Amino acid sequence: MTTQMEAAQGGVLTAALIQAAEREGMEPAVLRRSVAEGTVVILANNRRPHTVATAVGAGCQVKVNANFGTSPRRTHLREELHKLDLARRAGADTVMDLSTGGDLDEVRRAIIKASDLPVGTVPIYQAVVQTTGRGGDIPAMDPEEIFSVIEGQAEDGVDFITVHCGVTTRSLERLQRQGRVTDIVSRGGAFLAEWMLANQQENPLYEQFDRLLALARRYDLTLSLGDGLRPGSIADATDRAQVEELITLGELAAEAHRAGVQVMIEGPGHVPLDQVETNIVLEKELCNQAPFYVLGPIVTDVAPGYDHITSAIGGALAAYHGADFLCAVSPSEHLGLPTPAEVFEGVVAAKIAAHAADIARGDPRARQRDRKMSTYRKALDWQGQMQWALDPDKITAVHQERDLGGDVCSMCGEYCAMKVVRERLRSERA
Amino acid sequence: MTTQMEAAQGGVLTAALIQAAEREGMEPAVLRRSVAEGTVVILANNRRPHTVATAVGAGCQVKVNANFGTSPRRTHLREELHKLDLARRAGADTVMDLSTGGDLDEVRRAIIKASDLPVGTVPIYQAVVQTTGRGGDIPAMDPEEIFSVIEGQAEDGVDFITVHCGVTTRSLERLQRQGRVTDIVSRGGAFLAEWMLANQQENPLYEQFDRLLALARRYDLTLSLGDGLRPGSIADATDRAQVEELITLGELAAEAHRAGVQVMIEGPGHVPLDQVETNIVLEKELCNQAPFYVLGPIVTDVAPGYDHITSAIGGALAAYHGADFLCAVSPSEHLGLPTPAEVFEGVVAAKIAAHAADIARGDPRARQRDRKMSTYRKALDWQGQMQWALDPDKITAVHQERDLGGDVCSMCGEYCAMKVVRERLRSERA
């Protein structure tokens, strides 16, 4: 038995499962059943034993991923490691290295080495970058290279990979018939579509899915089935191309489960508020109840520069309705490569969304945290609040820059509601 | 006929109603019926004819208010006028002057003079500040002074006032029996509770509600019935004290409607995601379908410094379920008086929430805006995007500080999904 799923199916409580269960406040036996059924994944490449065990899926707290990585125009390894550090401090549960610039192997290995959190990648990026680096265009990419890149990354210890297996000849036909506003906005999806249309061939990650499963099984690499056709605008949300792809991802999830391979499903994208719940129900029903990993969803297209907020709105609602894993979106998502500070801001916003959903889902620890925070707030005890605040440094920074004095703040000064009636209500109660 | 409601009931299409209907893209006759029924208010003090006519309520676009004002520790009029300017630029539909420091009459008159948007206030603040300014404590406040302050502010042209008429002897009893984590967090509510408990008397704004109605009717001052007992923590949400107060506000709304006085209901506050819809349904059912004006709601207590995000999440969901008016919350809501930049950030976040809700509620203009934005995004046309973006200056700022070149951005460089497959999909379709 080589995967967490197979171990769980065999009744084995692995060290990673026990550690993950402890973190979730769950009985290991309960978590084991969920992992066996595939409704929860444990992100842990079996070649990299020192990762923080992280469970994603039904019954677990909502998790947050932070994306970063070099681009062809900005390739500073040190800056990416700084982003990793800030993402951790902001509370990210996992990180993804999406690098496309510089020495990709070096960057990835440095991130894996520096990260005790699970690390994910999108291997098709490296396959394309290597192809174009040799002077080829995307259609010149050799499918064998995709698989060798995946194997190399798994060997390095990557815990989960995005593979856009649902971009098929059929789904591209449906995309063309659909007539979208923004066609394809997934980079990996676009690379594969370009290759497929130019070569008039099926997606190798779909056609050779068995081979991918064998590889994933060997390293217990969790497959994150990417939504290459996710909507990139509100107008394209929940359209036929998206749902066609989701059905395919569901079939592949069922195959993965039969092979003992851990699998998540990636989801949109740009979705209006009124379609968020529908998207969660569809994913769970069509995809064997596999964990749902959403990018956003972003609830309006018109706020570039503020997409940590547009995605926090959609992410909170998605997670409340059952999404398991939120991909943090930086403020500048639609403008440019995020700065380290923007990676931090994006993770904080996603953590707010995840925590708000945990509260609404009835997680007693989440509710307790808010109760403690509010008890200290009532007492005007700033030190106490800093123990429970999502970003304690922010409290210090605001107080240092403004005129905080004594037990009231500059908002209301002596007209503090908490303070005005505190004594009176206390004596009335006595 | 002196109020918009009475005019509407009499079948008259006032200039303000026609202007508001045009802005909403509604037939004036349709808007007239809603104003007559009290499901929509038009914020327009009849002594101040030059305001932008603003309709708030069922069938209208979701509106956003910006709060600002001096505090005892910071009393710069110029800074408050700067906040007004930034709030307008960020897209606020109304502003509220919540000043409690400096010369309150001077500040208010300057804001009214400078604002073409409707202006609201919380008159109890001035009554308390005047009382304490004479060396008295809150219980020494003369109820007559509350009414004279209201009349003075109405005379100055204030369009709507928050009056915490629902803080009654009965609701305070229920509050005490409830045993809350954060008791009272509304300043106005706390002032009145302190006065009532110390003097063992009923709330004059409740006891003399007829007098308040007569005053409101004279100036067509819209009464925003304040939720003095709104929950100030997730633990206190939707409790007996809150709902008791809401029932009273509903009775008073019915009385106001009978008197031809325009009225809105103010709502929470701190509310977990799973209780947001319930709060909207309750308000509409208990309060004669009067417009609902929510402060937040904030969906977690643990993110001081980021309450523009916690409230954008709650506000978007509230507005989607029928809230009509969102009060912007600044990032530093629970930390200190907001800076001008924070007022701007708060309004942008609330506008995102309002717009996301308009989209989800099926507003064709809101959907069209996103479609246009996305069409320009697909074309990598930044100038086009700036026409439709919520904050075009942000796009310029990010692009200036980063390495934007040609028709791709620093996010993906030449690996832009939009660009990679654009030609291929175009040729396939042709």
PDB file of N, CA and C in Angstrom, chain A residues 85-123:
ATOM      1  N   ASP A  85       7.527  32.870   2.933  1.00  0.00           N
ATOM      2  CA  ASP A  85       7.556  33.218   4.346  1.00  0.00           C
ATOM      3  C   ASP A  85       6.331  34.048   4.732  1.00  0.00           C
ATOM      4  N   LEU A  86       5.990  35.021   3.898  1.00  0.00           N
ATOM      5  CA  LEU A  86       4.819  35.858   4.193  1.00  0.00           C
ATOM      6  C   LEU A  86       3.526  35.046   4.110  1.00  0.00           C
ATOM      7  N   ALA A  87       3.451  34.155   3.153  1.00  0.00           N
ATOM      8  CA  ALA A  87       2.254  33.313   3.016  1.00  0.00           C
ATOM      9  C   ALA A  87       2.064  32.473   4.280  1.00  0.00           C
ATOM     10  N   ARG A  88       3.155  31.911   4.784  1.00  0.00           N
ATOM     11  CA  ARG A  88       3.083  31.127   6.024  1.00  0.00           C
ATOM     12  C   ARG A  88       2.617  31.992   7.177  1.00  0.00           C
ATOM     13  N   ARG A  89       3.210  33.199   7.280  1.00  0.00           N
ATOM     14  CA  ARG A  89       2.845  34.079   8.394  1.00  0.00           C
ATOM     15  C   ARG A  89       1.383  34.499   8.322  1.00  0.00           C
ATOM     16  N   ALA A  90       0.873  34.632   7.094  1.00  0.00           N
ATOM     17  CA  ALA A  90      -0.537  35.018   6.942  1.00  0.00           C
ATOM     18  C   ALA A  90      -1.470  33.834   7.196  1.00  0.00           C
ATOM     19  N   GLY A  91      -0.894  32.640   7.324  1.00  0.00           N
ATOM     20  CA  GLY A  91      -1.721  31.492   7.679  1.00  0.00           C
ATOM     21  C   GLY A  91      -2.039  30.537   6.548  1.00  0.00           C
ATOM     22  N   ALA A  92      -1.293  30.589   5.453  1.00  0.00           N
ATOM     23  CA  ALA A  92      -1.543  29.649   4.354  1.00  0.00           C
ATOM     24  C   ALA A  92      -1.337  28.215   4.845  1.00  0.00           C
ATOM     25  N   ASP A  93      -2.152  27.303   4.339  1.00  0.00           N
ATOM     26  CA  ASP A  93      -2.018  25.891   4.688  1.00  0.00           C
ATOM     27  C   ASP A  93      -1.150  25.148   3.691  1.00  0.00           C
ATOM     28  N   THR A  94      -1.108  25.645   2.461  1.00  0.00           N
ATOM     29  CA  THR A  94      -0.286  25.041   1.407  1.00  0.00           C
ATOM     30  C   THR A  94       0.217  26.186   0.522  1.00  0.00           C
ATOM     31  N   VAL A  95       1.223  25.863  -0.294  1.00  0.00           N
ATOM     32  CA  VAL A  95       1.675  26.854  -1.286  1.00  0.00           C
ATOM     33  C   VAL A  95       1.811  26.167  -2.640  1.00  0.00           C
ATOM     34  N   MET A  96       1.662  26.943  -3.693  1.00  0.00           N
ATOM     35  CA  MET A  96       1.923  26.417  -5.036  1.00  0.00           C
ATOM     36  C   MET A  96       2.998  27.269  -5.700  1.00  0.00           C
ATOM     37  N   ASP A  97       3.976  26.572  -6.259  1.00  0.00           N
ATOM     38  CA  ASP A  97       5.036  27.236  -7.024  1.00  0.00           C
ATOM     39  C   ASP A  97       4.616  27.239  -8.486  1.00  0.00           C
ATOM     40  N   LEU A  98       4.255  28.413  -8.980  1.00  0.00           N
ATOM     41  CA  LEU A  98       3.772  28.526 -10.362  1.00  0.00           C
ATOM     42  C   LEU A  98       4.823  29.154 -11.263  1.00  0.00           C
ATOM     43  N   SER A  99       6.087  28.961 -10.914  1.00  0.00           N
ATOM     44  CA  SER A  99       7.158  29.655 -11.635  1.00  0.00           C
ATOM     45  C   SER A  99       7.186  29.328 -13.119  1.00  0.00           C
ATOM     46  N   THR A 100       7.487  30.360 -13.907  1.00  0.00           N
ATOM     47  CA  THR A 100       7.690  30.178 -15.350  1.00  0.00           C
ATOM     48  C   THR A 100       8.934  30.925 -15.817  1.00  0.00           C
ATOM     49  N   GLY A 101       9.721  31.450 -14.879  1.00  0.00           N
ATOM     50  CA  GLY A 101      10.931  32.179 -15.274  1.00  0.00           C
ATOM     51  C   GLY A 101      12.139  31.722 -14.476  1.00  0.00           C
ATOM     52  N   GLY A 102      13.303  31.818 -15.072  1.00  0.00           N
ATOM     53  CA  GLY A 102      14.539  31.427 -14.390  1.00  0.00           C
ATOM     54  C   GLY A 102      14.726  29.912 -14.416  1.00  0.00           C
ATOM     55  N   ASP A 103      15.568  29.416 -13.502  1.00  0.00           N
ATOM     56  CA  ASP A 103      15.840  27.973 -13.431  1.00  0.00           C
ATOM     57  C   ASP A 103      14.727  27.316 -12.605  1.00  0.00           C
ATOM     58  N   LEU A 104      13.765  26.720 -13.295  1.00  0.00           N
ATOM     59  CA  LEU A 104      12.568  26.235 -12.610  1.00  0.00           C
ATOM     60  C   LEU A 104      12.883  25.144 -11.584  1.00  0.00           C
ATOM     61  N   ASP A 105      13.820  24.249 -11.921  1.00  0.00           N
ATOM     62  CA  ASP A 105      14.179  23.183 -10.971  1.00  0.00           C
ATOM     63  C   ASP A 105      14.758  23.786  -9.690  1.00  0.00           C
ATOM     64  N   GLU A 106      15.619  24.767  -9.862  1.00  0.00           N
ATOM     65  CA  GLU A 106      16.265  25.385  -8.704  1.00  0.00           C
ATOM     66  C   GLU A 106      15.228  26.079  -7.804  1.00  0.00           C
ATOM     67  N   VAL A 107      14.338  26.827  -8.443  1.00  0.00           N
ATOM     68  CA  VAL A 107      13.324  27.551  -7.664  1.00  0.00           C
ATOM     69  C   VAL A 107      12.450  26.552  -6.899  1.00  0.00           C
ATOM     70  N   ARG A 108      11.979  25.533  -7.613  1.00  0.00           N
ATOM     71  CA  ARG A 108      11.076  24.569  -6.986  1.00  0.00           C
ATOM     72  C   ARG A 108      11.754  23.855  -5.818  1.00  0.00           C
ATOM     73  N   ARG A 109      12.982  23.403  -6.053  1.00  0.00           N
ATOM     74  CA  ARG A 109      13.675  22.671  -4.973  1.00  0.00           C
ATOM     75  C   ARG A 109      13.930  23.568  -3.778  1.00  0.00           C
ATOM     76  N   ALA A 110      14.233  24.814  -4.022  1.00  0.00           N
ATOM     77  CA  ALA A 110      14.467  25.749  -2.910  1.00  0.00           C
ATOM     78  C   ALA A 110      13.181  25.963  -2.113  1.00  0.00           C
ATOM     79  N   ILE A 111      12.058  26.054  -2.822  1.00  0.00           N
ATOM     80  CA  ILE A 111      10.778  26.256  -2.124  1.00  0.00           C
ATOM     81  C   ILE A 111      10.418  25.018  -1.318  1.00  0.00           C
ATOM     82  N   ILE A 112      10.572  23.848  -1.927  1.00  0.00           N
ATOM     83  CA  ILE A 112      10.256  22.609  -1.203  1.00  0.00           C
ATOM     84  C   ILE A 112      11.132  22.491   0.045  1.00  0.00           C
ATOM     85  N   LYS A 113      12.394  22.826  -0.113  1.00  0.00           N
ATOM     86  CA  LYS A 113      13.317  22.725   1.011  1.00  0.00           C
ATOM     87  C   LYS A 113      12.926  23.682   2.142  1.00  0.00           C
ATOM     88  N   ALA A 114      12.468  24.864   1.748  1.00  0.00           N
ATOM     89  CA  ALA A 114      12.171  25.890   2.759  1.00  0.00           C
ATOM     90  C   ALA A 114      10.779  25.730   3.364  1.00  0.00           C
ATOM     91  N   SER A 115       9.935  24.884   2.771  1.00  0.00           N
ATOM     92  CA  SER A 115       8.522  24.842   3.177  1.00  0.00           C
ATOM     93  C   SER A 115       8.187  23.593   3.982  1.00  0.00           C
ATOM     94  N   ASP A 116       7.655  23.785   5.185  1.00  0.00           N
ATOM     95  CA  ASP A 116       7.109  22.627   5.905  1.00  0.00           C
ATOM     96  C   ASP A 116       5.649  22.403   5.522  1.00  0.00           C
ATOM     97  N   LEU A 117       5.102  23.302   4.728  1.00  0.00           N
ATOM     98  CA  LEU A 117       3.728  23.125   4.236  1.00  0.00           C
ATOM     99  C   LEU A 117       3.763  22.310   2.950  1.00  0.00           C
ATOM    100  N   PRO A 118       2.665  21.607   2.649  1.00  0.00           N
ATOM    101  CA  PRO A 118       2.594  20.916   1.362  1.00  0.00           C
ATOM    102  C   PRO A 118       2.804  21.894   0.208  1.00  0.00           C
ATOM    103  N   VAL A 119       3.484  21.404  -0.820  1.00  0.00           N
ATOM    104  CA  VAL A 119       3.797  22.234  -1.988  1.00  0.00           C
ATOM    105  C   VAL A 119       3.132  21.635  -3.231  1.00  0.00           C
ATOM    106  N   GLY A 120       2.482  22.495  -3.993  1.00  0.00           N
ATOM    107  CA  GLY A 120       1.880  22.068  -5.249  1.00  0.00           C
ATOM    108  C   GLY A 120       2.536  22.763  -6.434  1.00  0.00           C
ATOM    109  N   THR A 121       2.336  22.191  -7.622  1.00  0.00           N
ATOM    110  CA  THR A 121       2.869  22.794  -8.849  1.00  0.00           C
ATOM    111  C   THR A 121       1.881  22.560  -9.997  1.00  0.00           C
ATOM    112  N   VAL A 122       2.191  23.168 -11.136  1.00  0.00           N
ATOM    113  CA  VAL A 122       1.455  22.914 -12.380  1.00  0.00           C
ATOM    114  C   VAL A 122       2.502  22.481 -13.412  1.00  0.00           C
ATOM    115  N   PRO A 123       2.788  21.174 -13.503  1.00  0.00           N
ATOM    116  CA  PRO A 123       3.936  20.713 -14.300  1.00  0.00           C
ATOM    117  C   PRO A 123       3.895  21.129 -15.770  1.00  0.00           C
TER     118      PRO A 123
END
